[in-house]
Amino acid sequence: MVRLFSAIELPGPVRDELADRLAVVRSAAPDLRWIPPARWHITLGFYGDREHADRRGAWFREHARSLRPSRVRLRAAGRFPGVLWVGVNALDGDHAAALRRMAGVLGEQQLDDMAFVPHVTVARWRRGRTGNETATRAAAALDGYRGQWWLTSEVVLFRSDPTPDGPVYTALDRVALSGAPGRQR
């Protein structure tokens, strides 16, 4: 059994733009453990280590082929306990619905407007006052950030292998998103 999750990868120019913006923030927040850009993604579903990759891969392909793309951009930042993230903003309501549907279908859950917070984790910290205060300042420094728009083109099934330097993500399968962007029937 392996640890599996589904996600949207960031296109190279989007990842590079965010890395440039974070360079200044990183230097002012050394208490945070910054996630390398190669690991940045928008998680849609987390499957843990409860089944075999081939079985989940077949399920993933079957469910993902009905999904449509969504036009999104990275925007602002926020915090969860121990996590600094950059938000994901959809172009309009139809595109937001398409993004929520991706998470609902691939995350195996019914989502209301509040349940899914699309984001890219950019840093972590051990819970405690110092890290939390540093993350608060870092999130505030990213408040005005607005990345470029892009159209999600595929969803990816990843394997996550723990290492002493952090997880290594390996793409096991990719499904192209097709059809008109936005709302699906």
Tab-separated table of C-alpha atoms in Angstrom:
chain	number	residue	atom	x	y	z
A	1	MET	CA	0.000	0.000	0.000
A	2	VAL	CA	1.148	3.531	-0.798
A	3	ARG	CA	-0.014	7.002	0.211
A	4	LEU	CA	-2.033	8.533	-2.652
A	5	PHE	CA	-3.669	11.868	-3.441
A	6	SER	CA	-5.095	13.693	-6.462
A	7	ALA	CA	-4.197	17.252	-7.355
A	8	ILE	CA	-3.810	19.976	-9.942
A	9	GLU	CA	-0.211	20.841	-10.732
A	10	LEU	CA	0.801	24.455	-11.171
A	11	PRO	CA	2.021	25.377	-14.672
A	12	GLY	CA	5.693	26.368	-14.795
A	13	PRO	CA	5.102	30.110	-15.321
A	14	VAL	CA	2.600	30.211	-12.429
A	15	ARG	CA	5.012	28.338	-10.152
A	16	ASP	CA	7.895	30.645	-11.158
A	17	GLU	CA	5.810	33.770	-10.560
A	18	LEU	CA	4.860	32.558	-7.069
A	19	ALA	CA	8.471	31.585	-6.271
A	20	ASP	CA	9.592	35.106	-7.207
A	21	ARG	CA	6.909	36.663	-4.990
A	22	LEU	CA	7.775	34.380	-2.069
A	23	ALA	CA	11.515	35.125	-2.235
A	24	VAL	CA	11.085	38.360	-0.272
A	25	VAL	CA	8.609	36.815	2.164
A	26	ARG	CA	10.877	33.803	2.797
A	27	SER	CA	13.822	35.961	3.803
A	28	ALA	CA	11.651	37.669	6.448
A	29	ALA	CA	10.246	34.362	7.769
A	30	PRO	CA	13.127	31.958	8.511
A	31	ASP	CA	11.091	30.227	11.268
A	32	LEU	CA	8.872	28.598	8.641
A	33	ARG	CA	9.736	25.383	6.773
A	34	TRP	CA	9.250	26.430	3.160
A	35	ILE	CA	7.916	23.859	0.704
A	36	PRO	CA	10.030	23.536	-2.465
A	37	PRO	CA	8.190	24.760	-5.590
A	38	ALA	CA	8.375	21.282	-7.153
A	39	ARG	CA	5.953	20.083	-4.440
A	40	TRP	CA	3.357	22.832	-4.904
A	41	HIS	CA	-0.078	21.639	-6.017
A	42	ILE	CA	-3.795	22.090	-5.343
A	43	THR	CA	-5.015	18.982	-3.502
A	44	LEU	CA	-8.368	17.621	-4.665
A	45	GLY	CA	-8.543	14.319	-2.808
A	46	PHE	CA	-6.417	12.517	-0.245
A	47	TYR	CA	-6.702	8.730	-0.164
A	48	GLY	CA	-4.139	7.871	2.479
A	49	ASP	CA	-2.555	4.455	2.355
A	50	ARG	CA	-5.695	2.347	2.427
A	51	GLU	CA	-5.549	0.670	-0.968
A	52	HIS	CA	-3.373	-0.375	-3.898
A	53	ALA	CA	-2.281	2.154	-6.493
A	54	ASP	CA	-3.656	0.142	-9.433
A	55	ARG	CA	-7.141	-0.032	-7.912
A	56	ARG	CA	-7.153	3.694	-7.060
A	57	GLY	CA	-5.725	4.477	-10.505
A	58	ALA	CA	-8.640	2.763	-12.257
A	59	TRP	CA	-11.107	4.581	-9.990
A	60	PHE	CA	-9.302	7.892	-10.623
A	61	ARG	CA	-9.425	7.533	-14.428
A	62	GLU	CA	-13.103	6.613	-14.387
A	63	HIS	CA	-14.133	9.551	-12.201
A	64	ALA	CA	-11.781	12.194	-13.593
A	65	ARG	CA	-12.802	11.859	-17.230
A	66	SER	CA	-16.144	13.604	-16.549
A	67	LEU	CA	-14.484	16.730	-15.141
A	68	ARG	CA	-14.156	20.072	-16.913
A	69	PRO	CA	-11.359	22.643	-16.696
A	70	SER	CA	-11.557	25.769	-14.575
A	71	ARG	CA	-9.837	29.130	-15.087
A	72	VAL	CA	-8.029	30.022	-11.873
A	73	ARG	CA	-5.234	32.122	-10.421
A	74	LEU	CA	-3.299	32.208	-7.172
A	75	ARG	CA	-4.398	35.023	-4.904
A	76	ALA	CA	-3.572	36.277	-1.397
A	77	ALA	CA	-2.696	33.931	1.483
A	78	GLY	CA	-4.031	32.442	4.677
A	79	ARG	CA	-3.269	30.016	7.474
A	80	PHE	CA	-4.488	26.739	8.856
A	81	PRO	CA	-2.892	25.433	12.068
A	82	GLY	CA	0.726	24.762	11.097
A	83	VAL	CA	0.199	25.669	7.412
A	84	LEU	CA	0.761	28.852	5.385
A	85	TRP	CA	-1.065	28.731	2.061
A	86	VAL	CA	-1.676	30.808	-1.035
A	87	GLY	CA	-5.307	30.821	-2.125
A	88	VAL	CA	-6.792	29.776	-5.452
A	89	ASN	CA	-9.348	32.114	-7.004
A	90	ALA	CA	-11.687	30.998	-9.826
A	91	LEU	CA	-12.637	33.374	-12.649
A	92	ASP	CA	-16.374	33.337	-11.866
A	93	GLY	CA	-19.124	31.229	-10.324
A	94	ASP	CA	-19.137	28.629	-13.112
A	95	HIS	CA	-15.393	28.134	-12.861
A	96	ALA	CA	-15.606	27.970	-9.061
A	97	ALA	CA	-18.313	25.309	-9.403
A	98	ALA	CA	-16.073	23.304	-11.748
A	99	LEU	CA	-13.200	23.479	-9.249
A	100	ARG	CA	-15.468	22.430	-6.358
A	101	ARG	CA	-16.796	19.564	-8.482
A	102	MET	CA	-13.239	18.328	-9.089
A	103	ALA	CA	-12.696	18.200	-5.333
A	104	GLY	CA	-16.122	16.673	-4.717
A	105	VAL	CA	-15.712	13.908	-7.291
A	106	LEU	CA	-12.042	13.120	-6.660
A	107	GLY	CA	-12.297	13.762	-2.937
A	108	GLU	CA	-15.278	11.385	-2.651
A	109	GLN	CA	-17.342	13.897	-0.725
A	110	GLN	CA	-20.248	16.282	-1.070
A	111	LEU	CA	-18.965	19.813	-0.795
A	112	ASP	CA	-20.805	22.944	0.151
A	113	ASP	CA	-19.389	26.403	-0.514
A	114	MET	CA	-17.485	26.459	2.779
A	115	ALA	CA	-16.006	22.951	2.851
A	116	PHE	CA	-13.420	23.223	0.057
A	117	VAL	CA	-10.722	25.879	0.411
A	118	PRO	CA	-8.569	25.529	-2.709
A	119	HIS	CA	-5.001	26.457	-1.863
A	120	VAL	CA	-1.319	25.742	-2.372
A	121	THR	CA	0.640	24.948	0.803
A	122	VAL	CA	3.842	27.004	0.680
A	123	ALA	CA	5.186	26.643	4.243
A	124	ARG	CA	4.682	24.758	7.496
A	125	TRP	CA	5.681	25.294	11.095
A	126	ARG	CA	5.512	23.485	14.368
A	127	ARG	CA	2.496	24.743	16.166
A	128	GLY	CA	3.367	27.396	18.670
A	129	ARG	CA	3.474	31.108	19.126
A	130	THR	CA	6.679	31.914	17.193
A	131	GLY	CA	5.707	30.087	14.011
A	132	ASN	CA	2.147	31.344	14.164
A	133	GLU	CA	3.236	34.971	14.510
A	134	THR	CA	5.724	34.583	11.666
A	135	ALA	CA	3.056	32.955	9.469
A	136	THR	CA	0.618	35.768	10.276
A	137	ARG	CA	3.162	38.332	9.060
A	138	ALA	CA	3.941	36.244	5.961
A	139	ALA	CA	0.238	35.924	5.087
A	140	ALA	CA	-0.199	39.685	5.510
A	141	ALA	CA	2.761	40.295	3.183
A	142	LEU	CA	1.018	38.187	0.524
A	143	ASP	CA	-2.376	39.837	0.939
A	144	GLY	CA	-2.138	41.819	-2.303
A	145	TYR	CA	-0.703	38.955	-4.358
A	146	ARG	CA	-2.576	38.253	-7.596
A	147	GLY	CA	-1.060	35.663	-9.919
A	148	GLN	CA	-1.728	35.166	-13.596
A	149	TRP	CA	-4.842	33.344	-14.782
A	150	TRP	CA	-4.530	29.836	-16.191
A	151	LEU	CA	-6.847	27.088	-17.346
A	152	THR	CA	-6.524	23.819	-15.454
A	153	SER	CA	-5.717	21.222	-18.097
A	154	GLU	CA	-5.407	17.967	-16.184
A	155	VAL	CA	-5.740	16.261	-12.842
A	156	VAL	CA	-2.985	14.034	-11.491
A	157	LEU	CA	-2.899	10.992	-9.213
A	158	PHE	CA	0.229	11.157	-7.050
A	159	ARG	CA	2.081	8.766	-4.796
A	160	SER	CA	3.713	10.389	-1.760
A	161	ASP	CA	6.818	8.736	-0.326
A	162	PRO	CA	8.142	10.104	2.977
A	163	THR	CA	11.848	10.918	3.229
A	164	PRO	CA	13.893	12.734	5.910
A	165	ASP	CA	13.896	15.817	3.624
A	166	GLY	CA	10.138	15.799	3.126
A	167	PRO	CA	7.824	13.834	0.854
A	168	VAL	CA	8.662	12.914	-2.710
A	169	TYR	CA	5.672	13.095	-5.045
A	170	THR	CA	5.497	10.824	-8.082
A	171	ALA	CA	2.794	11.193	-10.720
A	172	LEU	CA	1.138	7.813	-11.302
A	173	ASP	CA	-1.590	8.898	-13.708
A	174	ARG	CA	-2.825	12.007	-15.502
A	175	VAL	CA	-6.267	12.688	-16.938
A	176	ALA	CA	-6.793	15.592	-19.320
A	177	LEU	CA	-9.756	17.838	-18.608
A	178	SER	CA	-11.898	18.469	-21.654
A	179	GLY	CA	-14.990	20.296	-22.770
A	180	ALA	CA	-16.051	23.837	-22.110
A	181	PRO	CA	-14.623	25.352	-18.944
A	182	GLY	CA	-16.892	26.011	-16.033
A	183	ARG	CA	-20.195	24.529	-14.948
A	184	GLN	CA	-20.912	20.886	-15.688
A	185	ARG	CA	-24.220	19.150	-16.010
